[in-house]
PDB file of C-alpha atoms in Angstrom:
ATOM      1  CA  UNK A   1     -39.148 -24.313  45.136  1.00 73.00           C
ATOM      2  CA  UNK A   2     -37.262 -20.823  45.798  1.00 85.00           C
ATOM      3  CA  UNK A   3     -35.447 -21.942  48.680  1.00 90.00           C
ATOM      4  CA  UNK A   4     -31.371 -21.608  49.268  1.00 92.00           C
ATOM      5  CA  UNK A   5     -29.505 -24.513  49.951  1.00 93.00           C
ATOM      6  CA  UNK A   6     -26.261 -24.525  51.665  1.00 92.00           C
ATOM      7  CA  UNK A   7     -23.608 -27.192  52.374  1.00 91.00           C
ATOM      8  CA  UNK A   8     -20.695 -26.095  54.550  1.00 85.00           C
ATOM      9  CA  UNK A   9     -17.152 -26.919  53.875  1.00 79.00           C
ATOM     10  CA  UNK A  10     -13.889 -26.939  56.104  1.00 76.00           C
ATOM     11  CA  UNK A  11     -15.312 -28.468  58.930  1.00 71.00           C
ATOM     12  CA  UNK A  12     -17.952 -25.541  59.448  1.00 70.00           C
ATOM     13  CA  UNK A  13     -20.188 -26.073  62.139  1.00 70.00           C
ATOM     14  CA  UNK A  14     -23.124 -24.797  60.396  1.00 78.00           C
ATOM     15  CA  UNK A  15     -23.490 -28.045  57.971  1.00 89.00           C
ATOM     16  CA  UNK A  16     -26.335 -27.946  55.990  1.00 94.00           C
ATOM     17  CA  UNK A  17     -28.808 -25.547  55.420  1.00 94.00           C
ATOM     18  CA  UNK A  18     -31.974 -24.147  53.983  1.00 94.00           C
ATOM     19  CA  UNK A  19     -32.934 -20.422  53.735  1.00 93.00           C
ATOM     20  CA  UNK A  20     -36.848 -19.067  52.711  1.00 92.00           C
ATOM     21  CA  UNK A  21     -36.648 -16.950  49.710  1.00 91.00           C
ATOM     22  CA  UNK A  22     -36.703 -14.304  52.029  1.00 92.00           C
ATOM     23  CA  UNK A  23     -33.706 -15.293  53.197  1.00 90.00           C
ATOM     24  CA  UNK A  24     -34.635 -16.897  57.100  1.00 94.00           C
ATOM     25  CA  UNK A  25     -33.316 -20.356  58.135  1.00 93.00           C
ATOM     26  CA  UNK A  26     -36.304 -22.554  57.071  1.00 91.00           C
ATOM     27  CA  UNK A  27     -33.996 -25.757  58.132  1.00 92.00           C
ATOM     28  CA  UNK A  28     -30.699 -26.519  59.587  1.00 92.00           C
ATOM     29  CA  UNK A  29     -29.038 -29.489  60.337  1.00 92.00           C
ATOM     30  CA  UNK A  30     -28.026 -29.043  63.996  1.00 88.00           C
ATOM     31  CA  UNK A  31     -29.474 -31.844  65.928  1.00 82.00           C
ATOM     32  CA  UNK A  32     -29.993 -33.879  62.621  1.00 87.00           C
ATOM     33  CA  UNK A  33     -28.200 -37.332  63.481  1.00 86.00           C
ATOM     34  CA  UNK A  34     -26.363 -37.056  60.480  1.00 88.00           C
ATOM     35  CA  UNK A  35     -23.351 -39.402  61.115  1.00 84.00           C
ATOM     36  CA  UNK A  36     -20.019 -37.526  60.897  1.00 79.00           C
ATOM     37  CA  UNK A  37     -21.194 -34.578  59.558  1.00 86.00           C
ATOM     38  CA  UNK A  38     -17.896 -31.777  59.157  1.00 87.00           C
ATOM     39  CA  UNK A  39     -17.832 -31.234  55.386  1.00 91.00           C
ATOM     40  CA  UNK A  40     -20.730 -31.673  52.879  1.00 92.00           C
ATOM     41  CA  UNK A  41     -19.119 -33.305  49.819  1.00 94.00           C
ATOM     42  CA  UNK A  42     -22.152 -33.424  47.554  1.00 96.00           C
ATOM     43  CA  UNK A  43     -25.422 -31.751  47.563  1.00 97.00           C
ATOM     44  CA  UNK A  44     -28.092 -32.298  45.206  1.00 97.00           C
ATOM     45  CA  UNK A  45     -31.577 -30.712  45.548  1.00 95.00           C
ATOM     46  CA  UNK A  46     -34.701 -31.452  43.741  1.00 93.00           C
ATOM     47  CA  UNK A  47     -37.732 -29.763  44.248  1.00 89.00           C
ATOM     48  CA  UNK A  48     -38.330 -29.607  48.399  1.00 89.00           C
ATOM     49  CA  UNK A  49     -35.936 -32.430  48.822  1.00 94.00           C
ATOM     50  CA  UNK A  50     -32.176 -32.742  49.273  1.00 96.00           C
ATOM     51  CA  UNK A  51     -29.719 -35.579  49.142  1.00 97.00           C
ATOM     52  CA  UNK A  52     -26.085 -35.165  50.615  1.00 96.00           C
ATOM     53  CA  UNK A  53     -22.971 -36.893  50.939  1.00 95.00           C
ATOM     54  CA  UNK A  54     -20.519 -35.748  53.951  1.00 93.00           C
ATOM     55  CA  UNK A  55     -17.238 -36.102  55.650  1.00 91.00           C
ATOM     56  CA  UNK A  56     -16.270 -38.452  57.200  1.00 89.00           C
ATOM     57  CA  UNK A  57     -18.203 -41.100  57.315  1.00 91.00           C
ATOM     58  CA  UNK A  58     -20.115 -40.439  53.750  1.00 95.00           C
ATOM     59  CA  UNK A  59     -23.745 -41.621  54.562  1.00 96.00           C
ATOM     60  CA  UNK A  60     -26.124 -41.076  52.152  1.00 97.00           C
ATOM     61  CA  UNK A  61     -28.137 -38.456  53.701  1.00 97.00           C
ATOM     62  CA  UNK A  62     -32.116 -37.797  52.303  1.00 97.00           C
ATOM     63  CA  UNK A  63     -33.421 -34.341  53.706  1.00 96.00           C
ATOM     64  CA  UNK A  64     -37.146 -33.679  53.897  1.00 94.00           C
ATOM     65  CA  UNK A  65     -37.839 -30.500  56.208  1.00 90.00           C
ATOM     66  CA  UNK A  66     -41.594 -30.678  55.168  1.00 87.00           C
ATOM     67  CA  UNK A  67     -42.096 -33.782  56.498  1.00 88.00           C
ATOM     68  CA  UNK A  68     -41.870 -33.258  60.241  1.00 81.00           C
ATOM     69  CA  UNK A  69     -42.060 -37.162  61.264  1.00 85.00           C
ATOM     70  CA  UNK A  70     -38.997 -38.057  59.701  1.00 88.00           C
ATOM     71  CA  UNK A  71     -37.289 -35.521  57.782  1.00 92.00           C
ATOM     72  CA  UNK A  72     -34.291 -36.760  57.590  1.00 95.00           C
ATOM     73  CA  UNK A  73     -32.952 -40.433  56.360  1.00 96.00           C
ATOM     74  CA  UNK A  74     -29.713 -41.917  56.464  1.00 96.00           C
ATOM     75  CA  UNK A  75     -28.385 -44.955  54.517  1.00 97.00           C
ATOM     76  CA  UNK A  76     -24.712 -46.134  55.240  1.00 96.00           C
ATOM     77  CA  UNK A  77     -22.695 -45.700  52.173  1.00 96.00           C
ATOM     78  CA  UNK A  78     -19.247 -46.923  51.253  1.00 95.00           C
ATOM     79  CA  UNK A  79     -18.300 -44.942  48.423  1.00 97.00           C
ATOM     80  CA  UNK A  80     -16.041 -41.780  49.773  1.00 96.00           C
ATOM     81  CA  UNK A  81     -14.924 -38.992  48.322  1.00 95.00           C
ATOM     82  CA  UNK A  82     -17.834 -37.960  45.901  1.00 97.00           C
ATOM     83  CA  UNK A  83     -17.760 -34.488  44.675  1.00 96.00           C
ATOM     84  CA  UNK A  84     -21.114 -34.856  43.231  1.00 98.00           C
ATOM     85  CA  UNK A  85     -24.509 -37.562  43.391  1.00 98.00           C
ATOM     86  CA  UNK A  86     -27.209 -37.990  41.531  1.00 98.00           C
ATOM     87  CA  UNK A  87     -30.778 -39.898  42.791  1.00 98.00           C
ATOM     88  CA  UNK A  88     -33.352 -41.391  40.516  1.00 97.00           C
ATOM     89  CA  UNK A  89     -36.000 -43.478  42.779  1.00 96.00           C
ATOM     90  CA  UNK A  90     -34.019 -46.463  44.403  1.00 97.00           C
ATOM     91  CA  UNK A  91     -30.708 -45.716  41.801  1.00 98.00           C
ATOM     92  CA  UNK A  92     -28.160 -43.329  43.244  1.00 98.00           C
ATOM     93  CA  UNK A  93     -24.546 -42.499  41.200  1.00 98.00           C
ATOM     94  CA  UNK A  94     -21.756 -40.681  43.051  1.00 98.00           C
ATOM     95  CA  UNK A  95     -19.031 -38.780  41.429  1.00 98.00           C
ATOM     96  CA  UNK A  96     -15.384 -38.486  42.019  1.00 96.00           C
ATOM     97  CA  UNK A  97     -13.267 -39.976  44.772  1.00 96.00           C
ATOM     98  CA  UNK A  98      -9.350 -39.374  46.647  1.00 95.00           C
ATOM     99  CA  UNK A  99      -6.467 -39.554  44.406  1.00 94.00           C
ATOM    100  CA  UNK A 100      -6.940 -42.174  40.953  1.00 93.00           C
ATOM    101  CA  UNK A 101     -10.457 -42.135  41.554  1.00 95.00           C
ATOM    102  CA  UNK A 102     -11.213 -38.466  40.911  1.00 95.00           C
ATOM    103  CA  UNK A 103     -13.088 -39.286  37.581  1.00 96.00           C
ATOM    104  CA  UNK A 104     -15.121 -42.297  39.240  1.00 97.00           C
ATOM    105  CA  UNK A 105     -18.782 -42.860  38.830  1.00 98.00           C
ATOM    106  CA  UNK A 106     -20.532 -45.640  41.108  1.00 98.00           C
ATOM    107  CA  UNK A 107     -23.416 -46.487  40.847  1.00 98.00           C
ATOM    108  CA  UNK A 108     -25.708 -48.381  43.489  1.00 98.00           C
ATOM    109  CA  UNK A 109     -29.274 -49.033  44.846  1.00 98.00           C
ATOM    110  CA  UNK A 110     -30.894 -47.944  47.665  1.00 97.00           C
ATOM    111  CA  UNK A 111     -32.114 -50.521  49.962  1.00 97.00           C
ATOM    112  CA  UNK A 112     -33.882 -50.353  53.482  1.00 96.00           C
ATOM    113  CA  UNK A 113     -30.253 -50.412  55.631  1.00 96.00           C
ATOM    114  CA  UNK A 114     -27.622 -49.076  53.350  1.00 96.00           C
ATOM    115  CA  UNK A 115     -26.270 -47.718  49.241  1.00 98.00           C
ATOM    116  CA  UNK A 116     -25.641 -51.241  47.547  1.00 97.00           C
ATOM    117  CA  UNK A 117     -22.705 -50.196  44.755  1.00 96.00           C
ATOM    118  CA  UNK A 118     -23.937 -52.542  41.620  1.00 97.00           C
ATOM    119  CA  UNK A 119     -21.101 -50.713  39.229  1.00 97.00           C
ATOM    120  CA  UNK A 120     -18.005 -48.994  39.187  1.00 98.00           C
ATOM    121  CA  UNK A 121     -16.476 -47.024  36.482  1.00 97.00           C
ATOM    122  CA  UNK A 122     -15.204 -43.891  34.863  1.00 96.00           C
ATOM    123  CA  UNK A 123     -17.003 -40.479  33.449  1.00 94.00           C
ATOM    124  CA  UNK A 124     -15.758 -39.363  30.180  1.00 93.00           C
ATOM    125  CA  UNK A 125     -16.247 -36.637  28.414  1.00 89.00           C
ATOM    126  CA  UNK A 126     -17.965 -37.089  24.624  1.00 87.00           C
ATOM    127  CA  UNK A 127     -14.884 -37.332  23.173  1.00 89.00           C
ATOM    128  CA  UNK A 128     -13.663 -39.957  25.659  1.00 92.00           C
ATOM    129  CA  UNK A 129     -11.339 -38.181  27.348  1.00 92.00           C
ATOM    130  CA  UNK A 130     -11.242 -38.197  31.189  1.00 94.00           C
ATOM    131  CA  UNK A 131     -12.314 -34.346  32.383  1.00 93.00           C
ATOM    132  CA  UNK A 132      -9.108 -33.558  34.181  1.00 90.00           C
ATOM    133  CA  UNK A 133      -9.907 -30.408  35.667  1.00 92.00           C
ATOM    134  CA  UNK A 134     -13.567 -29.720  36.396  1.00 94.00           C
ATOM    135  CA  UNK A 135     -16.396 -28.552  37.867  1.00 96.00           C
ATOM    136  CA  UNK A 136     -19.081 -31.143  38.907  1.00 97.00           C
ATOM    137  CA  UNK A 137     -22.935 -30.735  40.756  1.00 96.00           C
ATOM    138  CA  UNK A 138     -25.617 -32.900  40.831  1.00 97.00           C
ATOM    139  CA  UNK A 139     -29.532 -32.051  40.386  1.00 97.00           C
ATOM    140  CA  UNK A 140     -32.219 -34.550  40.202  1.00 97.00           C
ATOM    141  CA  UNK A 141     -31.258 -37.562  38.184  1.00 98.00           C
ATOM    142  CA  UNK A 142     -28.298 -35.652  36.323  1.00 98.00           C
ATOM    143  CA  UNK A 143     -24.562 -34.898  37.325  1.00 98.00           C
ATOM    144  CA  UNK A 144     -23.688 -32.057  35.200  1.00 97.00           C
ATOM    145  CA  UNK A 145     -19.612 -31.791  34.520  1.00 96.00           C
ATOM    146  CA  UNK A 146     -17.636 -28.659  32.819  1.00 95.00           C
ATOM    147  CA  UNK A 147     -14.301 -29.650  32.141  1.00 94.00           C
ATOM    148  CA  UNK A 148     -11.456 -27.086  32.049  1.00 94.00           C
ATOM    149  CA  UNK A 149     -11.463 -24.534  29.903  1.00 94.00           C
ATOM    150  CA  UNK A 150     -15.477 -24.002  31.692  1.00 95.00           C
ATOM    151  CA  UNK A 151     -16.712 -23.374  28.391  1.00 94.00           C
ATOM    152  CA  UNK A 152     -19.752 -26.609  28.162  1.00 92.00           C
ATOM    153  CA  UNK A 153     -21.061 -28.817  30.669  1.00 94.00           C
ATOM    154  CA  UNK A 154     -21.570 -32.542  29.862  1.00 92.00           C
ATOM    155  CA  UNK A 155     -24.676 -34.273  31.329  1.00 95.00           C
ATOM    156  CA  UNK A 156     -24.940 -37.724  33.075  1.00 95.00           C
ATOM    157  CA  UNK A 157     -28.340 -38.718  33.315  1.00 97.00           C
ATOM    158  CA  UNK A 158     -29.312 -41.935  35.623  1.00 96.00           C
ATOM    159  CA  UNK A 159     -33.082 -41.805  34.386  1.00 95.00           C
ATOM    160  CA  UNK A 160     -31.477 -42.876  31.361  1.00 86.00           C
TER     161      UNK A 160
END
């Protein structure tokens, strides 16, 4: 939709964002209720709408700044640690995790009062490989992954 997403790192106050194309704050999350919001893990934004993961407590976070009833929705989550997510109507699949589970992919189900985790397991590359060293982001139904030397990215796709 042209806008500029942002989520903040290192404990930065400023948390989550969204800039015009003109480049003004259209949407910030000050005053959000978002549970334990220091670090945005995992951002993924489709169309006007943006989901988020974030330190420390992980929540799955659903951010609608056009819809001024209720523009922002938070599920509890248990999964911690994902680097990336990916949202296909009431599926959800987070990426990565602390230590051994850097390469895990869970996926769950949204229900009314939390993420319900239905399967846990590993992201491979093609070859079947783990990535080891990678780059991962998340947009729409897909978590895209390029793998060290950054030369391809690998799709997931949860609409699949």
């Amino acid at each position: 939709a042209g806008h500029i997403w942002v989520g903040h790192f290192d404990e930065n106050p400023a948390g989550i964002r969204r800039w015009s194309p003109t480049g003004h704050i259209y949407w910030a999350s000050d005053g959000a209720s978002i549970p334990g919001l220091f670090d945005c893990y995992a951002l993924n934004v489709w169309g006007t709408t943006a989901w988020a993961c974030t330190y420390t407590d992980f929540p799955l976070v659903e951010i609608h700044p056009d819809r001024p009833d209720r523009p922002v929705r938070v599920w509890p989550n248990q999964v911690r640690g994902a680097k990336a997510l990916a949202i296909h109507g009431e599926r959800v699949a987070f990426y990565g995790g602390y230590g051994e589970e850097v390469d895990r992919l869970t996926r769950g189900e949204l229900t009314e009062a939390s993420v319900e985790p239905t399967d846990v397991g590993l992201l491979t590359l093609p070859d079947g490989h783990l990535p080891g060293r990678r780059r991962a982001v998340g947009r729409g139904s897909r978590i895209y992954v390029q793998a060290e030397p950054f030369t391809a990215w690998g799709v997931f796709d949860l609409s699949s």
